[in-house]
Coordinates of C-alpha atoms in Angstrom, one line a residue:
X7 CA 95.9 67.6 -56.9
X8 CA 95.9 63.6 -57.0
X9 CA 92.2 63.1 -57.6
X10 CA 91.7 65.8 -59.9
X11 CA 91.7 65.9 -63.7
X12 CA 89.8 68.5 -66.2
X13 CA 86.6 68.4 -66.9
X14 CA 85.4 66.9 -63.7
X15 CA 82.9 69.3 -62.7
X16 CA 80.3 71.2 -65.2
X17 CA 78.5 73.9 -64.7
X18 CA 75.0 75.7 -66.6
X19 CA 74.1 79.5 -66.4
X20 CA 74.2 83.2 -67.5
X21 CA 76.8 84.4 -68.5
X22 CA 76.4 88.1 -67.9
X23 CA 79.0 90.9 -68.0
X24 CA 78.8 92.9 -64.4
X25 CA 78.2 96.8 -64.5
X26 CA 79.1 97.5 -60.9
X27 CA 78.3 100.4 -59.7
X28 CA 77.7 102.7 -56.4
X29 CA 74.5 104.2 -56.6
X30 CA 72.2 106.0 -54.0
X31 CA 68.7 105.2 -53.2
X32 CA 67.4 107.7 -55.6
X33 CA 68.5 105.6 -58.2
X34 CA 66.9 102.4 -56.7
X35 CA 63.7 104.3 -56.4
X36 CA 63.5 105.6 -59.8
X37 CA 63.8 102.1 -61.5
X38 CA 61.8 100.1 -58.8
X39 CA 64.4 98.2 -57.5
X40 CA 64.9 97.4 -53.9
X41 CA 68.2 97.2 -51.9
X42 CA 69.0 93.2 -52.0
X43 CA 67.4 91.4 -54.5
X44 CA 68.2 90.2 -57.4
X45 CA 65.7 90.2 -60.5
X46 CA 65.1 90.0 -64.2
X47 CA 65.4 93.3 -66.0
X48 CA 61.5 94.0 -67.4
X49 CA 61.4 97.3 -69.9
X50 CA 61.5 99.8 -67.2
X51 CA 65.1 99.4 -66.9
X52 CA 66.2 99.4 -70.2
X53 CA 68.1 102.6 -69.5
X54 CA 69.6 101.5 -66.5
X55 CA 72.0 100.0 -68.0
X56 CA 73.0 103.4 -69.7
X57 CA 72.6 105.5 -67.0
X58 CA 75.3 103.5 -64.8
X59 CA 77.7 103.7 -68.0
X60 CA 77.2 107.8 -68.1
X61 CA 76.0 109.0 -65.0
X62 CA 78.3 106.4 -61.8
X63 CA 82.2 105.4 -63.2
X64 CA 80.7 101.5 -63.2
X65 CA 83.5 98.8 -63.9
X66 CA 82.9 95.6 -65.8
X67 CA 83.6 92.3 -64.6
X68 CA 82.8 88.7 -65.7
X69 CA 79.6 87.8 -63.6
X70 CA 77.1 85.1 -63.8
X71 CA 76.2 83.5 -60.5
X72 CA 77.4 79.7 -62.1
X73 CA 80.1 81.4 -63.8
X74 CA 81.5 83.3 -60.8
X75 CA 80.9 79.9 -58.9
X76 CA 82.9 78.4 -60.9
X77 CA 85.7 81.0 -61.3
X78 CA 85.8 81.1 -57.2
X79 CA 86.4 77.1 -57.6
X80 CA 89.1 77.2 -59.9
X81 CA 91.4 80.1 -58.0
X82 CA 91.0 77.5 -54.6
X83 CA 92.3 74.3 -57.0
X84 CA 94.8 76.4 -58.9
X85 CA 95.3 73.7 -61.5
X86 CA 93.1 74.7 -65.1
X87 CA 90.4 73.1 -66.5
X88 CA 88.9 71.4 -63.8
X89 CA 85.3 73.4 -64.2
X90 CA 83.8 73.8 -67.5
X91 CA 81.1 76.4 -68.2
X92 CA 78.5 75.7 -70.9
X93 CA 76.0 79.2 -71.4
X94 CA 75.1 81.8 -74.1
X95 CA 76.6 84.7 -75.5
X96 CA 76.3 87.0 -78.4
X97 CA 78.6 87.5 -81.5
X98 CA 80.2 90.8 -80.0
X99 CA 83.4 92.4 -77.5
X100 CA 81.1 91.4 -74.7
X101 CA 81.7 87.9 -75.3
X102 CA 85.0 87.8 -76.6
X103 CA 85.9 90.4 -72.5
X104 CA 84.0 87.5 -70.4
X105 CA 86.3 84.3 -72.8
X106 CA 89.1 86.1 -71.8
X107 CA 88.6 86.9 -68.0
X108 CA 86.9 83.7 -67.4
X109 CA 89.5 81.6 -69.4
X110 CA 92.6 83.8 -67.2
X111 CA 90.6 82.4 -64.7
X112 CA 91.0 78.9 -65.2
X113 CA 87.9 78.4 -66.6
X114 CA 86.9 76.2 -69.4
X115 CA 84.2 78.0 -71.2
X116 CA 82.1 76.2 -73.4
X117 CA 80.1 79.0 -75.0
X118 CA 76.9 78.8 -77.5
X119 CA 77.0 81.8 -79.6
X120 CA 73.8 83.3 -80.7
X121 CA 72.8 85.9 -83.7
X122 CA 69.8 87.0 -82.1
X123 CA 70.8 89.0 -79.1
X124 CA 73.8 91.1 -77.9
X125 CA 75.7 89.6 -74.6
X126 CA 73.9 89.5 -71.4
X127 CA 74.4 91.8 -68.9
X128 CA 74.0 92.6 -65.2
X129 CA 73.5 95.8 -63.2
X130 CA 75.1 95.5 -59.9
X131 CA 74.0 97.7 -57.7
X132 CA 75.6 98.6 -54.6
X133 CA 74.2 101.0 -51.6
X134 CA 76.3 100.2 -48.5
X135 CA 77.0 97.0 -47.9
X136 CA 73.7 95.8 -49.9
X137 CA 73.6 94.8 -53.9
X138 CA 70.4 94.9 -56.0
X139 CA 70.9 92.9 -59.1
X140 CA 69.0 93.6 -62.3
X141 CA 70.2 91.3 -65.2
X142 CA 69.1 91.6 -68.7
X143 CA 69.7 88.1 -70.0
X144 CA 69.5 89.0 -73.7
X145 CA 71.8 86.1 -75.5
X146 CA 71.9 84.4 -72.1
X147 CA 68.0 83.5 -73.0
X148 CA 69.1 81.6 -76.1
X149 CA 70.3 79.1 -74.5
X150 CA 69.5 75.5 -76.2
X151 CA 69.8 71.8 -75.4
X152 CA 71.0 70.9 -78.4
X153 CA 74.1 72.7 -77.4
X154 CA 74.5 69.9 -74.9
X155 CA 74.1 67.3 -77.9
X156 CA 77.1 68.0 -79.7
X157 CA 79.4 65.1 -80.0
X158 CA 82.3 67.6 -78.0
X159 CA 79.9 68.9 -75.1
X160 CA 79.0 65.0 -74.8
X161 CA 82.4 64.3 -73.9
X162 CA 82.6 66.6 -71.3
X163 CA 79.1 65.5 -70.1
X164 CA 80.4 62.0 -70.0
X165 CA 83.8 63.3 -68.5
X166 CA 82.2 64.7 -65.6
X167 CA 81.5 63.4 -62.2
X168 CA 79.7 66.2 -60.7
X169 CA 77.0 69.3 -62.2
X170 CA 76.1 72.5 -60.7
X171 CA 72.8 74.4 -62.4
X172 CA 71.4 77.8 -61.0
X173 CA 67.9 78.3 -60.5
X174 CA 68.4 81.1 -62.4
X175 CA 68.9 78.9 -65.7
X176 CA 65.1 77.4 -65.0
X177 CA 64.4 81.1 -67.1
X178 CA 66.2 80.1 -69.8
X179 CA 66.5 75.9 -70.5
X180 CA 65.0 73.9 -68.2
X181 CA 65.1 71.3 -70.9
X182 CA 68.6 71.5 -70.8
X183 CA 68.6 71.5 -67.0
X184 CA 66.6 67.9 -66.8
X185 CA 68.8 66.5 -69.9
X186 CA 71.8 67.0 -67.0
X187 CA 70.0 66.1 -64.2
X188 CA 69.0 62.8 -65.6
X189 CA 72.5 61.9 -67.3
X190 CA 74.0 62.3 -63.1
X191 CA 71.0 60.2 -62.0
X192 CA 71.8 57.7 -64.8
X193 CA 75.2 57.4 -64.3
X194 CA 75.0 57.9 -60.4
X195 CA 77.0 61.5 -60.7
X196 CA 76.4 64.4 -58.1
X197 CA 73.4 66.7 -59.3
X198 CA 73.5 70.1 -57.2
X199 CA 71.1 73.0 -57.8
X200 CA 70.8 76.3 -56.2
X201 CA 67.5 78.1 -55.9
X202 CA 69.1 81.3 -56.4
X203 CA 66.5 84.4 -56.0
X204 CA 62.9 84.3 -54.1
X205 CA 61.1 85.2 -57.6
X206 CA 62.6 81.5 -58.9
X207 CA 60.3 79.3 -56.3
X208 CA 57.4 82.0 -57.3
X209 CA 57.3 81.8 -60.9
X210 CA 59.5 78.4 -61.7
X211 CA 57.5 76.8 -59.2
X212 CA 56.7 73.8 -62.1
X213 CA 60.1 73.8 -63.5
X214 CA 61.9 74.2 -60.6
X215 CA 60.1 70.8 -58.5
X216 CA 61.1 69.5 -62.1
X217 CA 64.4 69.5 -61.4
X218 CA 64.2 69.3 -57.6
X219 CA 63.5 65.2 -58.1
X220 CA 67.2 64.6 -59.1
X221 CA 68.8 67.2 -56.6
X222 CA 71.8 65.5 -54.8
X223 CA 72.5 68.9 -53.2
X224 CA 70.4 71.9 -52.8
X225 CA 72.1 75.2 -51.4
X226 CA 70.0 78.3 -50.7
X227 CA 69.7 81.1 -48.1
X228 CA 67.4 82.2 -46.0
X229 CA 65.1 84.1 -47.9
X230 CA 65.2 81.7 -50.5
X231 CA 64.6 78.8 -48.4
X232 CA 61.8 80.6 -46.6
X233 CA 59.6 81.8 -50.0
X234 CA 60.2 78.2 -51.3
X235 CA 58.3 77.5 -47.6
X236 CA 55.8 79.9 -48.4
X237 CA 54.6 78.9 -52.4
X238 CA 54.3 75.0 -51.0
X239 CA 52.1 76.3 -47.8
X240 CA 54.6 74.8 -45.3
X241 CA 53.8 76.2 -42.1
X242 CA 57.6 76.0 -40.4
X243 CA 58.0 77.6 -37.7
X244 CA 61.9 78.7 -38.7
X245 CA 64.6 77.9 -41.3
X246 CA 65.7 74.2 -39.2
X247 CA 62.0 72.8 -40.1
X248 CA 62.5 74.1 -43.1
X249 CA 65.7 72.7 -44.1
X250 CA 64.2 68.9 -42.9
X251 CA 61.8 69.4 -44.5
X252 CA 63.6 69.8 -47.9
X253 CA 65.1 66.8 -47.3
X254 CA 61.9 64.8 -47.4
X255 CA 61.0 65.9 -51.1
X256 CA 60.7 63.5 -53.7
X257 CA 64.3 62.0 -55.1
X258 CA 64.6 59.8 -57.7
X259 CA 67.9 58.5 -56.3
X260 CA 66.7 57.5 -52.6
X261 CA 69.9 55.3 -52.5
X262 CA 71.9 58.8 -52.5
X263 CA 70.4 60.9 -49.7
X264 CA 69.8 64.7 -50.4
X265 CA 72.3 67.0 -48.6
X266 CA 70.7 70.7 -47.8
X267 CA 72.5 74.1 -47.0
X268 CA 71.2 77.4 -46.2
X269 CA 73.1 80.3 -45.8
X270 CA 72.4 83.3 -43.5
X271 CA 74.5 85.7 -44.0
X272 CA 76.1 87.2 -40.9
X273 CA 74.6 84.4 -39.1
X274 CA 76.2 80.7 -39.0
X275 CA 75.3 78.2 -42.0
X276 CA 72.9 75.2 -41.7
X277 CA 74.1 71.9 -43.1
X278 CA 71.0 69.5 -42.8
X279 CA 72.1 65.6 -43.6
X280 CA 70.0 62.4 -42.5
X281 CA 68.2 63.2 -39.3
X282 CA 71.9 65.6 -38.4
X283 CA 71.5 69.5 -38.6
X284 CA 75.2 71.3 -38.0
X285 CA 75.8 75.1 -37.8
X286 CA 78.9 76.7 -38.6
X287 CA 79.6 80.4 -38.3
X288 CA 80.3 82.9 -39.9
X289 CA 83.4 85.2 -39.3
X290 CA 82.4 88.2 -37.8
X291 CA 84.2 91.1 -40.4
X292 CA 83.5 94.8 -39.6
X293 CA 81.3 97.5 -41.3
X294 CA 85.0 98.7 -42.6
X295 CA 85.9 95.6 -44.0
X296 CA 82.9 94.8 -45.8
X297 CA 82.7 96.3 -49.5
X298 CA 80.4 94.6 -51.5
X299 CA 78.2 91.6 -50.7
X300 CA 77.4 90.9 -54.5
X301 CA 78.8 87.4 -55.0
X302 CA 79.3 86.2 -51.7
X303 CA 76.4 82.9 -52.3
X304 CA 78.4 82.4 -55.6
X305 CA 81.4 82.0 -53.6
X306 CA 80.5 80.0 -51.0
X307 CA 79.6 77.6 -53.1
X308 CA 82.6 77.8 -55.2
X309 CA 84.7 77.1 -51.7
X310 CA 82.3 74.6 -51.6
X311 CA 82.6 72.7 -54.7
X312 CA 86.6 73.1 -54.4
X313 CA 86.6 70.6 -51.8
X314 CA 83.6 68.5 -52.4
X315 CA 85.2 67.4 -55.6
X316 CA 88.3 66.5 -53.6
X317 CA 86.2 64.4 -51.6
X318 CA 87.1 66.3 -48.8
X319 CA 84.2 65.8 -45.7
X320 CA 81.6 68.2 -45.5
X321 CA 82.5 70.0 -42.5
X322 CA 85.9 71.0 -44.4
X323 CA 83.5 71.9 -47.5
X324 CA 81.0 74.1 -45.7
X325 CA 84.3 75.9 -43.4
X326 CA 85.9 76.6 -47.3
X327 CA 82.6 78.0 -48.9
X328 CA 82.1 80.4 -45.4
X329 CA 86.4 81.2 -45.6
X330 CA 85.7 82.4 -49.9
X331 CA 82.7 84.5 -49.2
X332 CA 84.4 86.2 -46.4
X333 CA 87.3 87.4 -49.0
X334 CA 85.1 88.0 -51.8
X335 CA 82.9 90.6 -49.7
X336 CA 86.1 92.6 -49.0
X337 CA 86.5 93.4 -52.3
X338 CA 84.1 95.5 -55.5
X339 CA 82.6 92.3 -57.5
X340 CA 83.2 88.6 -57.5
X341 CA 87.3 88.9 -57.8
X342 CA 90.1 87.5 -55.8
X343 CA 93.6 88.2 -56.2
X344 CA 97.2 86.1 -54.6
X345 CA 96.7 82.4 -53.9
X346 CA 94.0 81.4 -51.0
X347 CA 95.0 81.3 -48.2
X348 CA 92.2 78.5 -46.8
X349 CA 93.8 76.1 -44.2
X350 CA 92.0 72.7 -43.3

């Protein structure tokens, strides 16, 4: 606990509220959805969001893939504060359900409040072990930078030494994500970004290399990685020349080399640094003791961040994100219960 203090790591997304829900493939099929993905809700699933409240005993949870991130982070530091959250909500229960879980959490929410739309939500769908995720932003969309301009978030901007954006928030502010991206590279602070869902490097493209200038740390997994691959042309023959090659983009700050991470699910994570690619794997957990894969990227990178921001080495940092997405997949949702249990 000696080297932290609150504040000292900020964070920019959704905030959604979770309907979780086991559904069968009939209901996948009906609202074009396919088994893992994750997408924006379009007006042919309006109703889903209804039919999971009536039709499949769906629970609600506090969701948001920065949000969750962050709540992962705080249960592994179990001292408040330390993450704050900065996103958009409406003027209704919604909100006032995700303060409340996220604050018992140990998060410091940060929340713009909007007129215009009700609070975001997101349909988690589980079939098996898979999750297809269909969020309707709604006030998460309304998002603006001039949140970030108040004299109280400057403070915490100035507070903080290291920023975590989504890809997912290139959607909503991207303004808002190049205002943070430049105060790091300003004041030599850690920038990390996550590219978050394949449809983000295929129709963010712009916004997204945008941002990528100023990345200090990039986390992604494989199919990620590999449509980012595909939208530049890059003919790599696997995920290790792709990684490298994500190294070599354009960075303002060429004094602070860029650090890359690809997850692969089942399959052991790539940590590409300097000319040094490591692997780490996975644990191994059985078809019984998986229950729900939503979350587990948000986790790992909330393990992640608990130790990075300790200054803990990167082998440490990479072992905690794998340990937290191995408990959050034994449970429904991104939740976690006790205190961790992650050893050195």
């Amino acid at each position: 606990m000696e080297n932290l203090r609150e504040h000292l790591l900020i964070g920019c997304g959704n905030p959604l509220l979770d309907i979780v829900a086991s559904v069968d493939k009939d209901l996948l099929e009906r609202y074009n959805l396919k088994p893992n993905d994750a997408i924006l809700a379009k007006d042919e699933h309006m109703h889903l969001y209804k039919d999971l409240d009536e039709k499949y005993n769906a629970d609600y949870m506090a969701g948001g893939s920065v949000q969750n991130t962050l709540r992962v982070c705080q249960w592994i530091l179990g001292k408040p504060k330390v993450a704050t959250f900065f996103g958009c909500v409406g003027k209704d229960d919604y909100a006032k359900i995700l303060e409340k879980k996220a604050t018992q959490d140990g998060l410091n929410v940060r929340y713009q409040y909007t007129n215009e739309a009700p609070t975001g939500t997101c349909a988690v769908l589980i079939t098996g072990t898979h999750r297809s995720l269909c969020a309707h932003l709604a006030a998460a969309n309304h998002f603006t930078i001039d949140h970030l301009q108040k004299p109280d978030s400057r403070q915490l901007l100035e507070s903080a030494d290291y920023f975590y954006i989504s890809g997912f928030f290139l959607t909503v502010s991207p303004p808002s994500i190049i205002e943070i991206a430049r105060h790091a590279h300003k004041r030599k602070r850690t920038f990390m970004m996550n590219l978050s869902a394949p449809f983000v490097s295929q129709y963010y493209k712009e916004q997204l290399m945008a941002a990528m200038v100023y990345v200090d740390i990039l986390f992604g997994n494989e199919e990620e990685v590999e449509t980012f691959a595909r939208e530049h042309s890059w003919h790599a023959k696997d995920r290790k020349e792709i990684g490298q090659k994500l190294l070599t983009l354009p960075k303002e700050n060429s004094e602070r080399e860029r650090i890359v991470i690809i997850t692969q699910g089942h399959y052991p994570v790539l940590l590409f640094q300097g000319n040094n690619i490591k692997e780490f794997p996975v644990q191994q957990l059985s078809r019984e003791q998986l229950v729900d894969t939503n979350g587990a990227g948000d986790a790992f990178v909330g393990g992640f961040l608990a130790q990075y921001i300790k200054k803990k080495s990167l082998d440490v940092c990479v072992r905690c994100g794998i340990w937290a997405a191995s408990q959050i997949i034994q449970r429904s949702g991104c939740t976690f219960e006790g205190k961790p249990s992650f050893q050195e």
